[in-house]
Amino acid sequence: MGRPTRALLSREIIARAALDVVDEQGSDGLTMRAVADRLGVKAASLYNHVSGKDDLIDGLAQLVNAEIDLGPLGGTDDGDWRPGLTTYVRGYRAAFLRHPHTIALLARRRVGAEQQLLGYEALLGALGRAGLAPADAAEAAAAIDYLVLGSALETFSAGFTRSSADYRPRYPALADALEASAERGGGPGTGVPGLDERGFELALRLLLDGLAARLAAA
């Protein structure tokens, strides 16, 4: 028999299998054995390409961050930084909405994957070109992380499973808010932004308004 034209395993193939495992089983499901089972190999075979679970997580970080389009951070000829940053933040969130279970693995971990570092370099460069001092740019990047990862991890609307009438006797303000939000419509599958999406967009506008105010005061 001839030799195979490509290796059965590679670092990227293993990382993609690990991402599939996390997407389907959650962060607790990520083990070397689970990844090996998905690939149809023995767990020991993985160690020829990755050193262990930490290395797997680095691979996940590389893949998910590669889905984020950094192009909008390049700026525009008219110097208006806001549209590009808005597009970038929405794309950043969309990537983690596709892979929400990775947040638990990545959020409190060192930043080491090349694609992560390239992302922060592009973001901080864009914030600097907009006029923010380096310390202010760092704070803005942190705020964007909090907004994106928090909104991708948590759903506000799904936390309230009872009807507004059930809440009204003891929580009338909550009932009023839920009813008013429902009247605006929208939500998954409707093609119209629901409460979670509207809340994210409001937070994003407030964040960008705050950055614009800081730039104007500089």
PDB file of C-alpha atoms in Angstrom:
ATOM      1  CA  MET A   1       0.000   0.000   0.000  1.00  0.00           C
ATOM      2  CA  GLY A   2       1.199   3.527  -0.753  1.00  0.00           C
ATOM      3  CA  ARG A   3       1.708   6.060   1.983  1.00  0.00           C
ATOM      4  CA  PRO A   4      -1.270   8.383   2.698  1.00  0.00           C
ATOM      5  CA  THR A   5      -1.185  11.699   0.870  1.00  0.00           C
ATOM      6  CA  ARG A   6      -1.738  13.637   4.098  1.00  0.00           C
ATOM      7  CA  ALA A   7      -1.428  12.974   7.790  1.00  0.00           C
ATOM      8  CA  LEU A   8      -4.486  11.737   9.597  1.00  0.00           C
ATOM      9  CA  LEU A   9      -3.794  14.165  12.395  1.00  0.00           C
ATOM     10  CA  SER A  10      -2.446  17.688  12.584  1.00  0.00           C
ATOM     11  CA  ARG A  11      -2.632  20.443  15.149  1.00  0.00           C
ATOM     12  CA  GLU A  12      -5.424  22.171  13.231  1.00  0.00           C
ATOM     13  CA  ILE A  13      -7.444  18.990  12.716  1.00  0.00           C
ATOM     14  CA  ILE A  14      -7.217  18.261  16.435  1.00  0.00           C
ATOM     15  CA  ALA A  15      -8.181  21.835  17.344  1.00  0.00           C
ATOM     16  CA  ARG A  16     -11.228  21.706  15.071  1.00  0.00           C
ATOM     17  CA  ALA A  17     -12.323  18.439  16.628  1.00  0.00           C
ATOM     18  CA  ALA A  18     -11.883  19.981  20.070  1.00  0.00           C
ATOM     19  CA  LEU A  19     -14.023  22.950  19.034  1.00  0.00           C
ATOM     20  CA  ASP A  20     -16.733  20.579  17.811  1.00  0.00           C
ATOM     21  CA  VAL A  21     -16.653  18.771  21.154  1.00  0.00           C
ATOM     22  CA  VAL A  22     -17.000  22.017  23.104  1.00  0.00           C
ATOM     23  CA  ASP A  23     -19.774  23.318  20.842  1.00  0.00           C
ATOM     24  CA  GLU A  24     -21.752  20.110  21.321  1.00  0.00           C
ATOM     25  CA  GLN A  25     -20.927  19.084  24.887  1.00  0.00           C
ATOM     26  CA  GLY A  26     -19.947  22.307  26.639  1.00  0.00           C
ATOM     27  CA  SER A  27     -16.670  23.262  28.252  1.00  0.00           C
ATOM     28  CA  ASP A  28     -16.772  20.361  30.714  1.00  0.00           C
ATOM     29  CA  GLY A  29     -16.840  17.922  27.812  1.00  0.00           C
ATOM     30  CA  LEU A  30     -13.383  18.884  26.578  1.00  0.00           C
ATOM     31  CA  THR A  31     -10.985  16.047  27.345  1.00  0.00           C
ATOM     32  CA  MET A  32      -8.197  14.473  25.354  1.00  0.00           C
ATOM     33  CA  ARG A  33     -10.203  11.255  25.210  1.00  0.00           C
ATOM     34  CA  ALA A  34     -13.321  13.003  23.883  1.00  0.00           C
ATOM     35  CA  VAL A  35     -11.317  14.636  21.110  1.00  0.00           C
ATOM     36  CA  ALA A  36      -9.583  11.365  20.261  1.00  0.00           C
ATOM     37  CA  ASP A  37     -12.921   9.537  20.144  1.00  0.00           C
ATOM     38  CA  ARG A  38     -14.277  12.133  17.747  1.00  0.00           C
ATOM     39  CA  LEU A  39     -11.283  11.626  15.472  1.00  0.00           C
ATOM     40  CA  GLY A  40     -11.393   7.842  15.776  1.00  0.00           C
ATOM     41  CA  VAL A  41      -7.908   7.530  17.245  1.00  0.00           C
ATOM     42  CA  LYS A  42      -6.307   6.715  20.561  1.00  0.00           C
ATOM     43  CA  ALA A  43      -5.752   9.615  22.956  1.00  0.00           C
ATOM     44  CA  ALA A  44      -2.024   8.904  22.950  1.00  0.00           C
ATOM     45  CA  SER A  45      -1.908   9.799  19.229  1.00  0.00           C
ATOM     46  CA  LEU A  46      -2.868  13.374  20.006  1.00  0.00           C
ATOM     47  CA  TYR A  47       0.291  13.958  22.008  1.00  0.00           C
ATOM     48  CA  ASN A  48       2.364  13.853  18.834  1.00  0.00           C
ATOM     49  CA  HIS A  49       0.742  17.182  17.930  1.00  0.00           C
ATOM     50  CA  VAL A  50      -0.454  18.842  21.158  1.00  0.00           C
ATOM     51  CA  SER A  51       1.074  18.740  24.606  1.00  0.00           C
ATOM     52  CA  GLY A  52      -2.171  18.474  26.554  1.00  0.00           C
ATOM     53  CA  LYS A  53      -5.468  20.136  27.358  1.00  0.00           C
ATOM     54  CA  ASP A  54      -3.934  23.600  27.715  1.00  0.00           C
ATOM     55  CA  ASP A  55      -2.537  23.263  24.230  1.00  0.00           C
ATOM     56  CA  LEU A  56      -5.979  22.208  22.982  1.00  0.00           C
ATOM     57  CA  ILE A  57      -7.468  25.373  24.471  1.00  0.00           C
ATOM     58  CA  ASP A  58      -4.820  27.466  22.717  1.00  0.00           C
ATOM     59  CA  GLY A  59      -5.977  25.812  19.506  1.00  0.00           C
ATOM     60  CA  LEU A  60      -9.593  26.696  20.275  1.00  0.00           C
ATOM     61  CA  ALA A  61      -8.615  30.303  20.883  1.00  0.00           C
ATOM     62  CA  GLN A  62      -6.817  30.394  17.542  1.00  0.00           C
ATOM     63  CA  LEU A  63      -9.812  29.030  15.644  1.00  0.00           C
ATOM     64  CA  VAL A  64     -12.523  31.149  17.246  1.00  0.00           C
ATOM     65  CA  ASN A  65     -10.513  34.364  17.013  1.00  0.00           C
ATOM     66  CA  ALA A  66      -9.751  33.608  13.363  1.00  0.00           C
ATOM     67  CA  GLU A  67     -13.487  33.973  12.727  1.00  0.00           C
ATOM     68  CA  ILE A  68     -13.389  37.633  13.807  1.00  0.00           C
ATOM     69  CA  ASP A  69     -12.971  40.015  10.883  1.00  0.00           C
ATOM     70  CA  LEU A  70     -10.253  42.545  11.689  1.00  0.00           C
ATOM     71  CA  GLY A  71     -10.685  44.367   8.397  1.00  0.00           C
ATOM     72  CA  PRO A  72     -13.086  47.014   9.730  1.00  0.00           C
ATOM     73  CA  LEU A  73     -10.386  48.173  12.171  1.00  0.00           C
ATOM     74  CA  GLY A  74      -8.298  49.398   9.274  1.00  0.00           C
ATOM     75  CA  GLY A  75     -10.154  52.706   9.299  1.00  0.00           C
ATOM     76  CA  THR A  76     -11.603  54.844   6.539  1.00  0.00           C
ATOM     77  CA  ASP A  77     -10.230  57.608   4.396  1.00  0.00           C
ATOM     78  CA  ASP A  78     -12.366  60.214   6.167  1.00  0.00           C
ATOM     79  CA  GLY A  79     -10.925  59.289   9.568  1.00  0.00           C
ATOM     80  CA  ASP A  80     -14.313  58.294  11.025  1.00  0.00           C
ATOM     81  CA  TRP A  81     -13.426  55.510  13.460  1.00  0.00           C
ATOM     82  CA  ARG A  82     -16.925  54.736  14.704  1.00  0.00           C
ATOM     83  CA  PRO A  83     -18.422  52.659  11.829  1.00  0.00           C
ATOM     84  CA  GLY A  84     -15.420  50.348  11.616  1.00  0.00           C
ATOM     85  CA  LEU A  85     -15.279  49.795  15.351  1.00  0.00           C
ATOM     86  CA  THR A  86     -19.021  49.125  15.435  1.00  0.00           C
ATOM     87  CA  THR A  87     -18.716  46.500  12.693  1.00  0.00           C
ATOM     88  CA  TYR A  88     -15.746  44.886  14.415  1.00  0.00           C
ATOM     89  CA  VAL A  89     -17.480  44.634  17.801  1.00  0.00           C
ATOM     90  CA  ARG A  90     -20.580  43.100  16.239  1.00  0.00           C
ATOM     91  CA  GLY A  91     -18.422  40.570  14.412  1.00  0.00           C
ATOM     92  CA  TYR A  92     -16.476  39.791  17.577  1.00  0.00           C
ATOM     93  CA  ARG A  93     -19.716  39.058  19.383  1.00  0.00           C
ATOM     94  CA  ALA A  94     -21.080  36.982  16.494  1.00  0.00           C
ATOM     95  CA  ALA A  95     -18.037  34.704  16.623  1.00  0.00           C
ATOM     96  CA  PHE A  96     -18.598  33.940  20.285  1.00  0.00           C
ATOM     97  CA  LEU A  97     -22.352  33.580  19.836  1.00  0.00           C
ATOM     98  CA  ARG A  98     -21.469  30.737  17.478  1.00  0.00           C
ATOM     99  CA  HIS A  99     -19.194  29.190  20.111  1.00  0.00           C
ATOM    100  CA  PRO A 100     -20.520  30.349  23.512  1.00  0.00           C
ATOM    101  CA  HIS A 101     -19.151  27.372  25.436  1.00  0.00           C
ATOM    102  CA  THR A 102     -15.598  28.442  24.639  1.00  0.00           C
ATOM    103  CA  ILE A 103     -16.003  31.563  26.765  1.00  0.00           C
ATOM    104  CA  ALA A 104     -15.720  29.595  30.009  1.00  0.00           C
ATOM    105  CA  LEU A 105     -12.420  28.162  28.762  1.00  0.00           C
ATOM    106  CA  LEU A 106     -10.926  31.393  27.449  1.00  0.00           C
ATOM    107  CA  ALA A 107     -12.283  34.296  29.507  1.00  0.00           C
ATOM    108  CA  ARG A 108      -9.981  33.983  32.540  1.00  0.00           C
ATOM    109  CA  ARG A 109      -6.987  32.557  30.744  1.00  0.00           C
ATOM    110  CA  ARG A 110      -3.761  34.048  29.479  1.00  0.00           C
ATOM    111  CA  VAL A 111      -3.850  35.488  25.981  1.00  0.00           C
ATOM    112  CA  GLY A 112      -1.343  33.455  24.000  1.00  0.00           C
ATOM    113  CA  ALA A 113      -2.771  32.333  20.659  1.00  0.00           C
ATOM    114  CA  GLU A 114      -1.349  34.243  17.704  1.00  0.00           C
ATOM    115  CA  GLN A 115      -4.787  35.162  16.381  1.00  0.00           C
ATOM    116  CA  GLN A 116      -5.773  36.569  19.782  1.00  0.00           C
ATOM    117  CA  LEU A 117      -2.657  38.714  19.915  1.00  0.00           C
ATOM    118  CA  LEU A 118      -3.176  39.925  16.345  1.00  0.00           C
ATOM    119  CA  GLY A 119      -6.738  40.883  17.272  1.00  0.00           C
ATOM    120  CA  TYR A 120      -5.688  42.975  20.244  1.00  0.00           C
ATOM    121  CA  GLU A 121      -2.923  44.571  18.209  1.00  0.00           C
ATOM    122  CA  ALA A 122      -5.412  45.576  15.515  1.00  0.00           C
ATOM    123  CA  LEU A 123      -7.957  46.852  18.045  1.00  0.00           C
ATOM    124  CA  LEU A 124      -5.473  48.873  20.082  1.00  0.00           C
ATOM    125  CA  GLY A 125      -3.936  50.259  16.917  1.00  0.00           C
ATOM    126  CA  ALA A 126      -7.362  51.396  15.716  1.00  0.00           C
ATOM    127  CA  LEU A 127      -8.170  52.990  19.066  1.00  0.00           C
ATOM    128  CA  GLY A 128      -4.827  54.765  19.013  1.00  0.00           C
ATOM    129  CA  ARG A 129      -5.424  56.102  15.507  1.00  0.00           C
ATOM    130  CA  ALA A 130      -8.819  57.345  16.685  1.00  0.00           C
ATOM    131  CA  GLY A 131      -6.951  59.502  19.185  1.00  0.00           C
ATOM    132  CA  LEU A 132      -6.991  57.560  22.441  1.00  0.00           C
ATOM    133  CA  ALA A 133      -3.873  57.563  24.584  1.00  0.00           C
ATOM    134  CA  PRO A 134      -2.439  54.056  25.182  1.00  0.00           C
ATOM    135  CA  ALA A 135      -3.840  53.780  28.721  1.00  0.00           C
ATOM    136  CA  ASP A 136      -7.277  54.917  27.536  1.00  0.00           C
ATOM    137  CA  ALA A 137      -7.093  52.496  24.601  1.00  0.00           C
ATOM    138  CA  ALA A 138      -6.355  49.629  27.021  1.00  0.00           C
ATOM    139  CA  GLU A 139      -9.417  50.548  29.101  1.00  0.00           C
ATOM    140  CA  ALA A 140     -11.569  50.751  25.974  1.00  0.00           C
ATOM    141  CA  ALA A 141     -10.355  47.332  24.784  1.00  0.00           C
ATOM    142  CA  ALA A 142     -11.151  45.862  28.198  1.00  0.00           C
ATOM    143  CA  ALA A 143     -14.630  47.425  28.103  1.00  0.00           C
ATOM    144  CA  ILE A 144     -15.239  45.924  24.658  1.00  0.00           C
ATOM    145  CA  ASP A 145     -14.194  42.505  25.963  1.00  0.00           C
ATOM    146  CA  TYR A 146     -16.597  42.787  28.899  1.00  0.00           C
ATOM    147  CA  LEU A 147     -19.449  43.834  26.649  1.00  0.00           C
ATOM    148  CA  VAL A 148     -18.868  41.221  23.963  1.00  0.00           C
ATOM    149  CA  LEU A 149     -18.110  38.193  26.110  1.00  0.00           C
ATOM    150  CA  GLY A 150     -20.745  39.013  28.712  1.00  0.00           C
ATOM    151  CA  SER A 151     -23.469  39.478  26.118  1.00  0.00           C
ATOM    152  CA  ALA A 152     -22.442  36.332  24.244  1.00  0.00           C
ATOM    153  CA  LEU A 153     -22.477  34.268  27.427  1.00  0.00           C
ATOM    154  CA  GLU A 154     -25.649  35.555  29.045  1.00  0.00           C
ATOM    155  CA  THR A 155     -29.188  35.835  27.758  1.00  0.00           C
ATOM    156  CA  PHE A 156     -31.209  38.383  29.705  1.00  0.00           C
ATOM    157  CA  SER A 157     -34.600  37.605  28.228  1.00  0.00           C
ATOM    158  CA  ALA A 158     -34.440  33.830  28.693  1.00  0.00           C
ATOM    159  CA  GLY A 159     -33.978  34.293  32.425  1.00  0.00           C
ATOM    160  CA  PHE A 160     -37.637  35.254  32.867  1.00  0.00           C
ATOM    161  CA  THR A 161     -39.667  32.140  32.127  1.00  0.00           C
ATOM    162  CA  ARG A 162     -42.962  33.130  33.744  1.00  0.00           C
ATOM    163  CA  SER A 163     -45.635  35.359  32.279  1.00  0.00           C
ATOM    164  CA  SER A 164     -45.524  39.041  33.203  1.00  0.00           C
ATOM    165  CA  ALA A 165     -48.790  38.572  35.084  1.00  0.00           C
ATOM    166  CA  ASP A 166     -47.074  36.082  37.402  1.00  0.00           C
ATOM    167  CA  TYR A 167     -44.408  38.651  38.265  1.00  0.00           C
ATOM    168  CA  ARG A 168     -46.755  41.603  38.691  1.00  0.00           C
ATOM    169  CA  PRO A 169     -47.991  41.123  42.281  1.00  0.00           C
ATOM    170  CA  ARG A 170     -44.514  41.362  43.811  1.00  0.00           C
ATOM    171  CA  TYR A 171     -42.432  42.799  40.977  1.00  0.00           C
ATOM    172  CA  PRO A 172     -44.583  45.351  39.127  1.00  0.00           C
ATOM    173  CA  ALA A 173     -41.660  47.244  37.552  1.00  0.00           C
ATOM    174  CA  LEU A 174     -40.287  43.992  36.158  1.00  0.00           C
ATOM    175  CA  ALA A 175     -43.709  43.037  34.809  1.00  0.00           C
ATOM    176  CA  ASP A 176     -44.104  46.430  33.131  1.00  0.00           C
ATOM    177  CA  ALA A 177     -40.668  46.171  31.525  1.00  0.00           C
ATOM    178  CA  LEU A 178     -41.236  42.639  30.236  1.00  0.00           C
ATOM    179  CA  GLU A 179     -44.628  43.534  28.783  1.00  0.00           C
ATOM    180  CA  ALA A 180     -43.322  46.666  27.097  1.00  0.00           C
ATOM    181  CA  SER A 181     -40.370  44.765  25.657  1.00  0.00           C
ATOM    182  CA  ALA A 182     -42.662  42.021  24.335  1.00  0.00           C
ATOM    183  CA  GLU A 183     -44.742  44.670  22.565  1.00  0.00           C
ATOM    184  CA  ARG A 184     -41.661  45.683  20.606  1.00  0.00           C
ATOM    185  CA  GLY A 185     -41.488  42.128  19.295  1.00  0.00           C
ATOM    186  CA  GLY A 186     -38.478  40.450  17.792  1.00  0.00           C
ATOM    187  CA  GLY A 187     -36.382  37.577  18.955  1.00  0.00           C
ATOM    188  CA  PRO A 188     -34.762  34.425  17.568  1.00  0.00           C
ATOM    189  CA  GLY A 189     -36.199  33.281  14.259  1.00  0.00           C
ATOM    190  CA  THR A 190     -38.183  36.449  13.623  1.00  0.00           C
ATOM    191  CA  GLY A 191     -35.581  38.415  11.719  1.00  0.00           C
ATOM    192  CA  VAL A 192     -36.175  41.317  14.105  1.00  0.00           C
ATOM    193  CA  PRO A 193     -33.827  42.173  17.015  1.00  0.00           C
ATOM    194  CA  GLY A 194     -35.140  40.905  20.322  1.00  0.00           C
ATOM    195  CA  LEU A 195     -34.495  42.177  23.826  1.00  0.00           C
ATOM    196  CA  ASP A 196     -31.015  40.649  24.089  1.00  0.00           C
ATOM    197  CA  GLU A 197     -29.921  42.132  20.767  1.00  0.00           C
ATOM    198  CA  ARG A 198     -31.447  45.527  21.572  1.00  0.00           C
ATOM    199  CA  GLY A 199     -29.716  45.517  24.936  1.00  0.00           C
ATOM    200  CA  PHE A 200     -26.362  44.764  23.309  1.00  0.00           C
ATOM    201  CA  GLU A 201     -26.835  47.496  20.716  1.00  0.00           C
ATOM    202  CA  LEU A 202     -27.740  50.004  23.428  1.00  0.00           C
ATOM    203  CA  ALA A 203     -24.650  49.090  25.437  1.00  0.00           C
ATOM    204  CA  LEU A 204     -22.494  49.368  22.316  1.00  0.00           C
ATOM    205  CA  ARG A 205     -23.875  52.823  21.492  1.00  0.00           C
ATOM    206  CA  LEU A 206     -23.291  54.000  25.052  1.00  0.00           C
ATOM    207  CA  LEU A 207     -19.743  52.673  24.978  1.00  0.00           C
ATOM    208  CA  LEU A 208     -18.970  54.391  21.678  1.00  0.00           C
ATOM    209  CA  ASP A 209     -20.617  57.597  22.885  1.00  0.00           C
ATOM    210  CA  GLY A 210     -18.351  57.478  25.939  1.00  0.00           C
ATOM    211  CA  LEU A 211     -15.262  57.027  23.767  1.00  0.00           C
ATOM    212  CA  ALA A 212     -16.346  59.913  21.533  1.00  0.00           C
ATOM    213  CA  ALA A 213     -16.846  62.132  24.588  1.00  0.00           C
ATOM    214  CA  ARG A 214     -13.389  61.233  25.902  1.00  0.00           C
ATOM    215  CA  LEU A 215     -11.838  62.048  22.547  1.00  0.00           C
ATOM    216  CA  ALA A 216     -13.668  65.368  22.374  1.00  0.00           C
ATOM    217  CA  ALA A 217     -12.417  66.305  25.836  1.00  0.00           C
ATOM    218  CA  ALA A 218      -8.803  65.392  25.098  1.00  0.00           C
TER     219      ALA A 218
END
